[in-house]
Amino acid sequence: MISKRLFASSLLLFLSAAAAQDLPRPEQVPGGLALVEIRQAARPAAYYQGRRVMVLGRPGAWQAIIGIPLSAKPGRHTLLVKNGAQKEHFFAVKDKEYETQYITIADKRKVNPAPVDMERISRERPLIRQAKAHWSEIAPRSLRLSLPVAGPYSSPFGLRRYFNEQPRRPHSGLDIAAAEGTPVKAAAAGRVINTGEYFFNGGTVFIDHGQGLLTLYCHLSRINVESGQAVQRGEIIGAVGQTGRVTGAHLHWGVIVNQTMVNPELFLAIE
């Protein structure tokens, strides 16, 4: 007969292994993720570049999951941990060269907006910024995400982009090509925190999964959910479209961690 102590130890090892498998894949580069272990009894609050960071795990073995901005410079970076006293943890960021993409946009106002467009963009920016900064204390049910739609990747994360020969910000999501009207599904369970029709993003949905982990779905032709609505993994939230700044029908899927756009592929199960 197995002793209670041995059973408890085995169960703890099983749960720890399961939790480790649930963690996203670390890649300490701009646009990637750093996982920093924090060995202390109480769950701490952690901050990177002044922004709250997700901390999961158990007493004595916490993990901070840190989103690294595409603008981050290679070298040593600091995670500030607060639990009564403050302590610094360090991690290294390596350089990464992303490919360059040149895109021709037929609607020139999507590249060089008119004054009336700029007024609209100025109204929309605070709403998008507020959504990206959303924080809830509840822990995500899982850090493994599902692809919201099936299809080839038409534009990977991190591309250095030129629209009509003009440089723009790097590509902050993953573009998945699919026919217009194809259902788009929630990548994990969560709560809708923002929906809208934005100048660049078109039809958009933000879902909060907990502790600063958000998913973003853009260029939708239809939105099936509303702010405040709880959704389950795989639930249809809208449909693929070509609204906003696009060259064809596709889904722009983004993942946000500590207000930072990171590579969504790091959250997908490796097959």
PDB file of C-alpha atoms in Angstrom:
ATOM      1  CA  MET A   1       0.000   0.000   0.000  1.00  0.00           C
ATOM      2  CA  ILE A   2       1.297   3.458  -0.917  1.00  0.00           C
ATOM      3  CA  SER A   3       1.832   5.720   2.093  1.00  0.00           C
ATOM      4  CA  LYS A   4       0.015   9.069   2.295  1.00  0.00           C
ATOM      5  CA  ARG A   5       3.366  10.877   2.288  1.00  0.00           C
ATOM      6  CA  LEU A   6       4.536   9.083  -0.872  1.00  0.00           C
ATOM      7  CA  PHE A   7       1.183   9.677  -2.542  1.00  0.00           C
ATOM      8  CA  ALA A   8       1.310  13.399  -1.686  1.00  0.00           C
ATOM      9  CA  SER A   9       4.880  13.663  -3.029  1.00  0.00           C
ATOM     10  CA  SER A  10       3.907  11.883  -6.246  1.00  0.00           C
ATOM     11  CA  LEU A  11       0.880  14.112  -6.671  1.00  0.00           C
ATOM     12  CA  LEU A  12       2.990  17.229  -6.135  1.00  0.00           C
ATOM     13  CA  LEU A  13       5.505  16.074  -8.762  1.00  0.00           C
ATOM     14  CA  PHE A  14       2.650  15.335 -11.181  1.00  0.00           C
ATOM     15  CA  LEU A  15       1.087  18.753 -10.676  1.00  0.00           C
ATOM     16  CA  SER A  16       4.464  20.471 -11.024  1.00  0.00           C
ATOM     17  CA  ALA A  17       5.162  18.637 -14.302  1.00  0.00           C
ATOM     18  CA  ALA A  18       1.698  19.493 -15.613  1.00  0.00           C
ATOM     19  CA  ALA A  19       2.214  23.144 -14.707  1.00  0.00           C
ATOM     20  CA  ALA A  20       5.597  23.171 -16.451  1.00  0.00           C
ATOM     21  CA  GLN A  21       4.062  21.736 -19.624  1.00  0.00           C
ATOM     22  CA  ASP A  22       1.411  24.464 -19.496  1.00  0.00           C
ATOM     23  CA  LEU A  23       3.992  27.271 -19.527  1.00  0.00           C
ATOM     24  CA  PRO A  24       4.644  29.080 -22.806  1.00  0.00           C
ATOM     25  CA  ARG A  25       7.914  28.517 -24.633  1.00  0.00           C
ATOM     26  CA  PRO A  26      10.553  31.035 -23.475  1.00  0.00           C
ATOM     27  CA  GLU A  27      12.525  32.939 -26.082  1.00  0.00           C
ATOM     28  CA  GLN A  28      14.523  35.792 -24.584  1.00  0.00           C
ATOM     29  CA  VAL A  29      14.583  38.051 -27.628  1.00  0.00           C
ATOM     30  CA  PRO A  30      12.674  41.203 -28.612  1.00  0.00           C
ATOM     31  CA  GLY A  31       9.051  40.130 -29.016  1.00  0.00           C
ATOM     32  CA  GLY A  32       9.647  36.989 -26.970  1.00  0.00           C
ATOM     33  CA  LEU A  33       9.185  35.797 -23.403  1.00  0.00           C
ATOM     34  CA  ALA A  34      11.399  35.394 -20.346  1.00  0.00           C
ATOM     35  CA  LEU A  35      10.495  33.019 -17.523  1.00  0.00           C
ATOM     36  CA  VAL A  36      12.126  34.011 -14.231  1.00  0.00           C
ATOM     37  CA  GLU A  37      11.869  31.796 -11.162  1.00  0.00           C
ATOM     38  CA  ILE A  38      11.201  33.502  -7.844  1.00  0.00           C
ATOM     39  CA  ARG A  39      11.942  31.410  -4.747  1.00  0.00           C
ATOM     40  CA  GLN A  40       9.949  32.835  -1.867  1.00  0.00           C
ATOM     41  CA  ALA A  41       7.019  31.689   0.212  1.00  0.00           C
ATOM     42  CA  ALA A  42       4.359  34.305  -0.529  1.00  0.00           C
ATOM     43  CA  ARG A  43       3.256  35.147  -4.049  1.00  0.00           C
ATOM     44  CA  PRO A  44       5.059  38.394  -4.941  1.00  0.00           C
ATOM     45  CA  ALA A  45       4.122  41.314  -7.151  1.00  0.00           C
ATOM     46  CA  ALA A  46       6.594  41.694 -10.022  1.00  0.00           C
ATOM     47  CA  TYR A  47       7.248  44.556 -12.430  1.00  0.00           C
ATOM     48  CA  TYR A  48       9.162  44.935 -15.670  1.00  0.00           C
ATOM     49  CA  GLN A  49       9.721  48.417 -17.072  1.00  0.00           C
ATOM     50  CA  GLY A  50       7.125  49.696 -14.610  1.00  0.00           C
ATOM     51  CA  ARG A  51       4.425  47.278 -15.748  1.00  0.00           C
ATOM     52  CA  ARG A  52       2.859  44.511 -13.680  1.00  0.00           C
ATOM     53  CA  VAL A  53       3.998  41.013 -14.661  1.00  0.00           C
ATOM     54  CA  MET A  54       2.133  37.714 -14.436  1.00  0.00           C
ATOM     55  CA  VAL A  55       3.340  35.488 -11.571  1.00  0.00           C
ATOM     56  CA  LEU A  56       2.131  31.882 -11.353  1.00  0.00           C
ATOM     57  CA  GLY A  57       3.184  28.758  -9.485  1.00  0.00           C
ATOM     58  CA  ARG A  58       3.288  27.765  -5.835  1.00  0.00           C
ATOM     59  CA  PRO A  59       5.045  28.862  -2.621  1.00  0.00           C
ATOM     60  CA  GLY A  60       8.790  28.621  -3.034  1.00  0.00           C
ATOM     61  CA  ALA A  61       8.600  28.139  -6.810  1.00  0.00           C
ATOM     62  CA  TRP A  62       6.898  31.044  -8.523  1.00  0.00           C
ATOM     63  CA  GLN A  63       7.358  31.856 -12.208  1.00  0.00           C
ATOM     64  CA  ALA A  64       7.242  35.370 -13.619  1.00  0.00           C
ATOM     65  CA  ILE A  65       6.173  35.316 -17.289  1.00  0.00           C
ATOM     66  CA  ILE A  66       7.602  38.450 -18.897  1.00  0.00           C
ATOM     67  CA  GLY A  67       6.724  39.855 -22.300  1.00  0.00           C
ATOM     68  CA  ILE A  68       9.739  41.493 -23.966  1.00  0.00           C
ATOM     69  CA  PRO A  69       8.981  44.445 -26.297  1.00  0.00           C
ATOM     70  CA  LEU A  70      10.073  44.356 -29.932  1.00  0.00           C
ATOM     71  CA  SER A  71      11.951  47.570 -29.145  1.00  0.00           C
ATOM     72  CA  ALA A  72      14.027  45.935 -26.362  1.00  0.00           C
ATOM     73  CA  LYS A  73      17.807  46.229 -26.613  1.00  0.00           C
ATOM     74  CA  PRO A  74      20.051  43.190 -26.144  1.00  0.00           C
ATOM     75  CA  GLY A  75      21.700  42.892 -22.746  1.00  0.00           C
ATOM     76  CA  ARG A  76      20.765  42.563 -19.100  1.00  0.00           C
ATOM     77  CA  HIS A  77      17.193  43.412 -18.097  1.00  0.00           C
ATOM     78  CA  THR A  78      15.712  43.796 -14.629  1.00  0.00           C
ATOM     79  CA  LEU A  79      12.608  42.312 -13.030  1.00  0.00           C
ATOM     80  CA  LEU A  80      11.630  44.141  -9.845  1.00  0.00           C
ATOM     81  CA  VAL A  81      10.006  41.883  -7.238  1.00  0.00           C
ATOM     82  CA  LYS A  82       8.045  43.408  -4.367  1.00  0.00           C
ATOM     83  CA  ASN A  83       6.959  41.539  -1.260  1.00  0.00           C
ATOM     84  CA  GLY A  84       7.537  43.882   1.627  1.00  0.00           C
ATOM     85  CA  ALA A  85      11.139  44.476   0.571  1.00  0.00           C
ATOM     86  CA  GLN A  86      12.182  44.947  -3.052  1.00  0.00           C
ATOM     87  CA  LYS A  87      14.548  42.637  -4.871  1.00  0.00           C
ATOM     88  CA  GLU A  88      15.962  42.703  -8.378  1.00  0.00           C
ATOM     89  CA  HIS A  89      16.129  39.650 -10.610  1.00  0.00           C
ATOM     90  CA  PHE A  90      18.086  39.792 -13.855  1.00  0.00           C
ATOM     91  CA  PHE A  91      17.655  38.089 -17.199  1.00  0.00           C
ATOM     92  CA  ALA A  92      19.425  38.431 -20.535  1.00  0.00           C
ATOM     93  CA  VAL A  93      17.840  39.455 -23.834  1.00  0.00           C
ATOM     94  CA  LYS A  94      19.531  38.327 -27.032  1.00  0.00           C
ATOM     95  CA  ASP A  95      19.343  40.096 -30.382  1.00  0.00           C
ATOM     96  CA  LYS A  96      17.073  38.790 -33.144  1.00  0.00           C
ATOM     97  CA  GLU A  97      16.844  39.926 -36.742  1.00  0.00           C
ATOM     98  CA  TYR A  98      13.353  39.772 -38.206  1.00  0.00           C
ATOM     99  CA  GLU A  99      12.739  39.700 -41.941  1.00  0.00           C
ATOM    100  CA  THR A 100      11.557  42.718 -43.920  1.00  0.00           C
ATOM    101  CA  GLN A 101       8.199  42.842 -45.696  1.00  0.00           C
ATOM    102  CA  TYR A 102       7.097  45.321 -48.374  1.00  0.00           C
ATOM    103  CA  ILE A 103       3.344  45.785 -48.776  1.00  0.00           C
ATOM    104  CA  THR A 104       1.377  47.851 -51.282  1.00  0.00           C
ATOM    105  CA  ILE A 105      -1.841  49.316 -49.874  1.00  0.00           C
ATOM    106  CA  ALA A 106      -4.349  50.466 -52.508  1.00  0.00           C
ATOM    107  CA  ASP A 107      -6.189  52.758 -50.069  1.00  0.00           C
ATOM    108  CA  LYS A 108      -3.501  55.396 -49.596  1.00  0.00           C
ATOM    109  CA  ARG A 109      -5.387  56.933 -46.661  1.00  0.00           C
ATOM    110  CA  LYS A 110      -4.563  53.766 -44.689  1.00  0.00           C
ATOM    111  CA  VAL A 111      -0.884  54.655 -45.132  1.00  0.00           C
ATOM    112  CA  ASN A 112      -1.067  58.446 -44.946  1.00  0.00           C
ATOM    113  CA  PRO A 113      -4.342  59.254 -43.148  1.00  0.00           C
ATOM    114  CA  ALA A 114      -6.237  62.419 -44.004  1.00  0.00           C
ATOM    115  CA  PRO A 115      -6.858  65.023 -41.246  1.00  0.00           C
ATOM    116  CA  VAL A 116     -10.342  63.630 -40.617  1.00  0.00           C
ATOM    117  CA  ASP A 117      -8.803  60.163 -40.271  1.00  0.00           C
ATOM    118  CA  MET A 118      -6.238  61.444 -37.788  1.00  0.00           C
ATOM    119  CA  GLU A 119      -9.042  62.843 -35.654  1.00  0.00           C
ATOM    120  CA  ARG A 120     -10.628  59.389 -35.585  1.00  0.00           C
ATOM    121  CA  ILE A 121      -7.295  57.688 -34.851  1.00  0.00           C
ATOM    122  CA  SER A 122      -6.705  60.108 -31.964  1.00  0.00           C
ATOM    123  CA  ARG A 123     -10.083  59.159 -30.467  1.00  0.00           C
ATOM    124  CA  GLU A 124      -9.401  55.448 -30.862  1.00  0.00           C
ATOM    125  CA  ARG A 125      -5.853  55.307 -29.472  1.00  0.00           C
ATOM    126  CA  PRO A 126      -6.824  55.771 -25.791  1.00  0.00           C
ATOM    127  CA  LEU A 127      -9.451  53.010 -26.084  1.00  0.00           C
ATOM    128  CA  ILE A 128      -6.935  50.576 -27.558  1.00  0.00           C
ATOM    129  CA  ARG A 129      -4.265  51.608 -25.047  1.00  0.00           C
ATOM    130  CA  GLN A 130      -6.709  51.115 -22.168  1.00  0.00           C
ATOM    131  CA  ALA A 131      -7.632  47.646 -23.432  1.00  0.00           C
ATOM    132  CA  LYS A 132      -3.973  46.605 -23.712  1.00  0.00           C
ATOM    133  CA  ALA A 133      -3.310  47.821 -20.167  1.00  0.00           C
ATOM    134  CA  HIS A 134      -6.166  45.801 -18.662  1.00  0.00           C
ATOM    135  CA  TRP A 135      -5.233  43.730 -15.606  1.00  0.00           C
ATOM    136  CA  SER A 136      -7.252  41.200 -13.607  1.00  0.00           C
ATOM    137  CA  GLU A 137      -5.912  39.290 -10.613  1.00  0.00           C
ATOM    138  CA  ILE A 138      -7.483  35.985 -11.606  1.00  0.00           C
ATOM    139  CA  ALA A 139      -4.938  33.499 -12.981  1.00  0.00           C
ATOM    140  CA  PRO A 140      -5.391  32.187 -16.533  1.00  0.00           C
ATOM    141  CA  ARG A 141      -6.952  28.728 -16.741  1.00  0.00           C
ATOM    142  CA  SER A 142      -4.186  27.767 -19.146  1.00  0.00           C
ATOM    143  CA  LEU A 143      -1.209  29.389 -20.833  1.00  0.00           C
ATOM    144  CA  ARG A 144      -1.611  27.137 -23.852  1.00  0.00           C
ATOM    145  CA  LEU A 145      -3.578  28.885 -26.593  1.00  0.00           C
ATOM    146  CA  SER A 146      -5.428  27.412 -29.555  1.00  0.00           C
ATOM    147  CA  LEU A 147      -5.269  28.826 -33.068  1.00  0.00           C
ATOM    148  CA  PRO A 148      -8.393  30.958 -33.538  1.00  0.00           C
ATOM    149  CA  VAL A 149      -8.750  29.965 -37.205  1.00  0.00           C
ATOM    150  CA  ALA A 150      -7.192  27.354 -39.482  1.00  0.00           C
ATOM    151  CA  GLY A 151      -5.078  28.580 -42.368  1.00  0.00           C
ATOM    152  CA  PRO A 152      -1.548  29.361 -43.556  1.00  0.00           C
ATOM    153  CA  TYR A 153       0.451  32.087 -41.859  1.00  0.00           C
ATOM    154  CA  SER A 154       0.465  34.941 -44.361  1.00  0.00           C
ATOM    155  CA  SER A 155       2.621  37.262 -42.241  1.00  0.00           C
ATOM    156  CA  PRO A 156       4.606  36.020 -39.231  1.00  0.00           C
ATOM    157  CA  PHE A 157       5.235  38.018 -36.085  1.00  0.00           C
ATOM    158  CA  GLY A 158       7.989  40.650 -35.967  1.00  0.00           C
ATOM    159  CA  LEU A 159       8.341  41.535 -39.654  1.00  0.00           C
ATOM    160  CA  ARG A 160       9.943  44.906 -40.304  1.00  0.00           C
ATOM    161  CA  ARG A 161       7.295  46.484 -42.493  1.00  0.00           C
ATOM    162  CA  TYR A 162       7.176  49.002 -45.293  1.00  0.00           C
ATOM    163  CA  PHE A 163       3.793  50.201 -46.550  1.00  0.00           C
ATOM    164  CA  ASN A 164       4.015  51.751 -50.013  1.00  0.00           C
ATOM    165  CA  GLU A 165       7.807  52.009 -49.488  1.00  0.00           C
ATOM    166  CA  GLN A 166       7.329  53.862 -46.179  1.00  0.00           C
ATOM    167  CA  PRO A 167       8.714  52.322 -42.956  1.00  0.00           C
ATOM    168  CA  ARG A 168       6.174  51.453 -40.261  1.00  0.00           C
ATOM    169  CA  ARG A 169       6.230  49.661 -36.917  1.00  0.00           C
ATOM    170  CA  PRO A 170       7.126  45.949 -36.892  1.00  0.00           C
ATOM    171  CA  HIS A 171       4.313  43.453 -37.297  1.00  0.00           C
ATOM    172  CA  SER A 172       3.016  42.831 -33.780  1.00  0.00           C
ATOM    173  CA  GLY A 173       0.839  39.795 -34.424  1.00  0.00           C
ATOM    174  CA  LEU A 174       0.365  36.689 -36.528  1.00  0.00           C
ATOM    175  CA  ASP A 175      -1.643  36.951 -39.760  1.00  0.00           C
ATOM    176  CA  ILE A 176      -3.617  33.834 -40.684  1.00  0.00           C
ATOM    177  CA  ALA A 177      -5.090  33.685 -44.190  1.00  0.00           C
ATOM    178  CA  ALA A 178      -8.674  32.430 -44.429  1.00  0.00           C
ATOM    179  CA  ALA A 179     -11.739  33.099 -46.531  1.00  0.00           C
ATOM    180  CA  GLU A 180     -13.950  35.998 -45.536  1.00  0.00           C
ATOM    181  CA  GLY A 181     -16.718  34.801 -43.242  1.00  0.00           C
ATOM    182  CA  THR A 182     -14.680  31.942 -41.723  1.00  0.00           C
ATOM    183  CA  PRO A 183     -15.596  31.644 -38.018  1.00  0.00           C
ATOM    184  CA  VAL A 184     -12.993  32.963 -35.571  1.00  0.00           C
ATOM    185  CA  LYS A 185     -12.767  31.184 -32.216  1.00  0.00           C
ATOM    186  CA  ALA A 186     -11.515  32.297 -28.807  1.00  0.00           C
ATOM    187  CA  ALA A 187      -7.965  31.024 -28.239  1.00  0.00           C
ATOM    188  CA  ALA A 188      -8.737  30.273 -24.568  1.00  0.00           C
ATOM    189  CA  ALA A 189     -11.371  30.893 -21.927  1.00  0.00           C
ATOM    190  CA  GLY A 190     -11.683  34.486 -20.796  1.00  0.00           C
ATOM    191  CA  ARG A 191     -13.795  37.613 -20.770  1.00  0.00           C
ATOM    192  CA  VAL A 192     -14.305  40.114 -23.581  1.00  0.00           C
ATOM    193  CA  ILE A 193     -13.065  43.540 -22.497  1.00  0.00           C
ATOM    194  CA  ASN A 194     -13.333  45.542 -25.722  1.00  0.00           C
ATOM    195  CA  THR A 195     -14.941  45.347 -29.147  1.00  0.00           C
ATOM    196  CA  GLY A 196     -14.919  47.981 -31.852  1.00  0.00           C
ATOM    197  CA  GLU A 197     -14.454  49.042 -35.432  1.00  0.00           C
ATOM    198  CA  TYR A 198     -11.099  50.820 -35.586  1.00  0.00           C
ATOM    199  CA  PHE A 199      -9.380  52.703 -38.414  1.00  0.00           C
ATOM    200  CA  PHE A 200      -6.335  50.438 -38.761  1.00  0.00           C
ATOM    201  CA  ASN A 201      -7.514  47.269 -36.984  1.00  0.00           C
ATOM    202  CA  GLY A 202     -11.028  47.130 -38.443  1.00  0.00           C
ATOM    203  CA  GLY A 203     -13.452  44.904 -36.538  1.00  0.00           C
ATOM    204  CA  THR A 204     -11.652  44.068 -33.288  1.00  0.00           C
ATOM    205  CA  VAL A 205     -12.124  41.948 -30.168  1.00  0.00           C
ATOM    206  CA  PHE A 206      -9.940  41.931 -27.026  1.00  0.00           C
ATOM    207  CA  ILE A 207     -10.225  38.998 -24.595  1.00  0.00           C
ATOM    208  CA  ASP A 208      -8.791  39.025 -21.063  1.00  0.00           C
ATOM    209  CA  HIS A 209      -7.473  35.647 -19.866  1.00  0.00           C
ATOM    210  CA  GLY A 210      -6.070  36.863 -16.534  1.00  0.00           C
ATOM    211  CA  GLN A 211      -3.008  38.594 -15.062  1.00  0.00           C
ATOM    212  CA  GLY A 212      -2.262  40.698 -18.132  1.00  0.00           C
ATOM    213  CA  LEU A 213      -2.594  37.888 -20.702  1.00  0.00           C
ATOM    214  CA  LEU A 214      -4.842  39.184 -23.480  1.00  0.00           C
ATOM    215  CA  THR A 215      -5.621  38.027 -27.002  1.00  0.00           C
ATOM    216  CA  LEU A 216      -6.496  40.360 -29.858  1.00  0.00           C
ATOM    217  CA  TYR A 217      -8.473  39.569 -33.030  1.00  0.00           C
ATOM    218  CA  CYS A 218      -8.504  42.130 -35.870  1.00  0.00           C
ATOM    219  CA  HIS A 219      -9.985  42.807 -39.346  1.00  0.00           C
ATOM    220  CA  LEU A 220     -13.182  40.940 -38.476  1.00  0.00           C
ATOM    221  CA  SER A 221     -16.168  41.145 -40.822  1.00  0.00           C
ATOM    222  CA  ARG A 222     -18.524  40.268 -37.977  1.00  0.00           C
ATOM    223  CA  ILE A 223     -18.359  40.418 -34.173  1.00  0.00           C
ATOM    224  CA  ASN A 224     -20.469  37.919 -32.237  1.00  0.00           C
ATOM    225  CA  VAL A 225     -19.618  39.012 -28.682  1.00  0.00           C
ATOM    226  CA  GLU A 226     -19.821  42.107 -26.526  1.00  0.00           C
ATOM    227  CA  SER A 227     -17.781  43.650 -23.738  1.00  0.00           C
ATOM    228  CA  GLY A 228     -18.193  41.888 -20.400  1.00  0.00           C
ATOM    229  CA  GLN A 229     -19.176  38.566 -21.965  1.00  0.00           C
ATOM    230  CA  ALA A 230     -17.480  35.391 -20.733  1.00  0.00           C
ATOM    231  CA  VAL A 231     -16.272  33.065 -23.494  1.00  0.00           C
ATOM    232  CA  GLN A 232     -14.903  29.541 -23.545  1.00  0.00           C
ATOM    233  CA  ARG A 233     -11.993  28.156 -25.556  1.00  0.00           C
ATOM    234  CA  GLY A 234     -13.205  27.490 -29.089  1.00  0.00           C
ATOM    235  CA  GLU A 235     -16.324  29.657 -28.819  1.00  0.00           C
ATOM    236  CA  ILE A 236     -17.054  31.648 -31.993  1.00  0.00           C
ATOM    237  CA  ILE A 237     -16.413  35.347 -31.388  1.00  0.00           C
ATOM    238  CA  GLY A 238     -16.608  36.670 -34.950  1.00  0.00           C
ATOM    239  CA  ALA A 239     -15.665  36.041 -38.567  1.00  0.00           C
ATOM    240  CA  VAL A 240     -12.627  36.638 -40.765  1.00  0.00           C
ATOM    241  CA  GLY A 241     -12.854  39.806 -42.830  1.00  0.00           C
ATOM    242  CA  GLN A 242     -10.838  42.494 -44.560  1.00  0.00           C
ATOM    243  CA  THR A 243     -11.753  45.561 -42.545  1.00  0.00           C
ATOM    244  CA  GLY A 244      -9.218  48.213 -41.561  1.00  0.00           C
ATOM    245  CA  ARG A 245      -5.758  48.299 -43.189  1.00  0.00           C
ATOM    246  CA  VAL A 246      -5.528  45.070 -45.189  1.00  0.00           C
ATOM    247  CA  THR A 247      -4.633  43.719 -48.610  1.00  0.00           C
ATOM    248  CA  GLY A 248      -7.042  40.768 -48.391  1.00  0.00           C
ATOM    249  CA  ALA A 249      -9.108  38.627 -46.065  1.00  0.00           C
ATOM    250  CA  HIS A 250      -7.222  37.331 -43.031  1.00  0.00           C
ATOM    251  CA  LEU A 251      -7.183  37.315 -39.238  1.00  0.00           C
ATOM    252  CA  HIS A 252      -4.576  39.367 -37.406  1.00  0.00           C
ATOM    253  CA  TRP A 253      -4.130  37.540 -34.109  1.00  0.00           C
ATOM    254  CA  GLY A 254      -2.186  39.176 -31.299  1.00  0.00           C
ATOM    255  CA  VAL A 255      -1.076  38.097 -27.828  1.00  0.00           C
ATOM    256  CA  ILE A 256      -0.383  40.683 -25.129  1.00  0.00           C
ATOM    257  CA  VAL A 257       1.591  40.074 -21.924  1.00  0.00           C
ATOM    258  CA  ASN A 258       2.301  42.928 -19.461  1.00  0.00           C
ATOM    259  CA  GLN A 259       0.964  45.394 -22.088  1.00  0.00           C
ATOM    260  CA  THR A 260       3.496  44.039 -24.592  1.00  0.00           C
ATOM    261  CA  MET A 261       2.803  42.420 -27.960  1.00  0.00           C
ATOM    262  CA  VAL A 262       4.653  39.093 -28.098  1.00  0.00           C
ATOM    263  CA  ASN A 263       4.966  36.221 -30.558  1.00  0.00           C
ATOM    264  CA  PRO A 264       1.699  34.200 -30.391  1.00  0.00           C
ATOM    265  CA  GLU A 265       3.481  31.028 -31.532  1.00  0.00           C
ATOM    266  CA  LEU A 266       5.212  30.805 -28.139  1.00  0.00           C
ATOM    267  CA  PHE A 267       1.825  29.960 -26.604  1.00  0.00           C
ATOM    268  CA  LEU A 268       0.917  27.203 -29.033  1.00  0.00           C
ATOM    269  CA  ALA A 269       1.463  23.542 -28.181  1.00  0.00           C
ATOM    270  CA  ILE A 270       4.418  22.064 -30.073  1.00  0.00           C
ATOM    271  CA  GLU A 271       3.175  19.239 -32.252  1.00  0.00           C
TER     272      GLU A 271
END
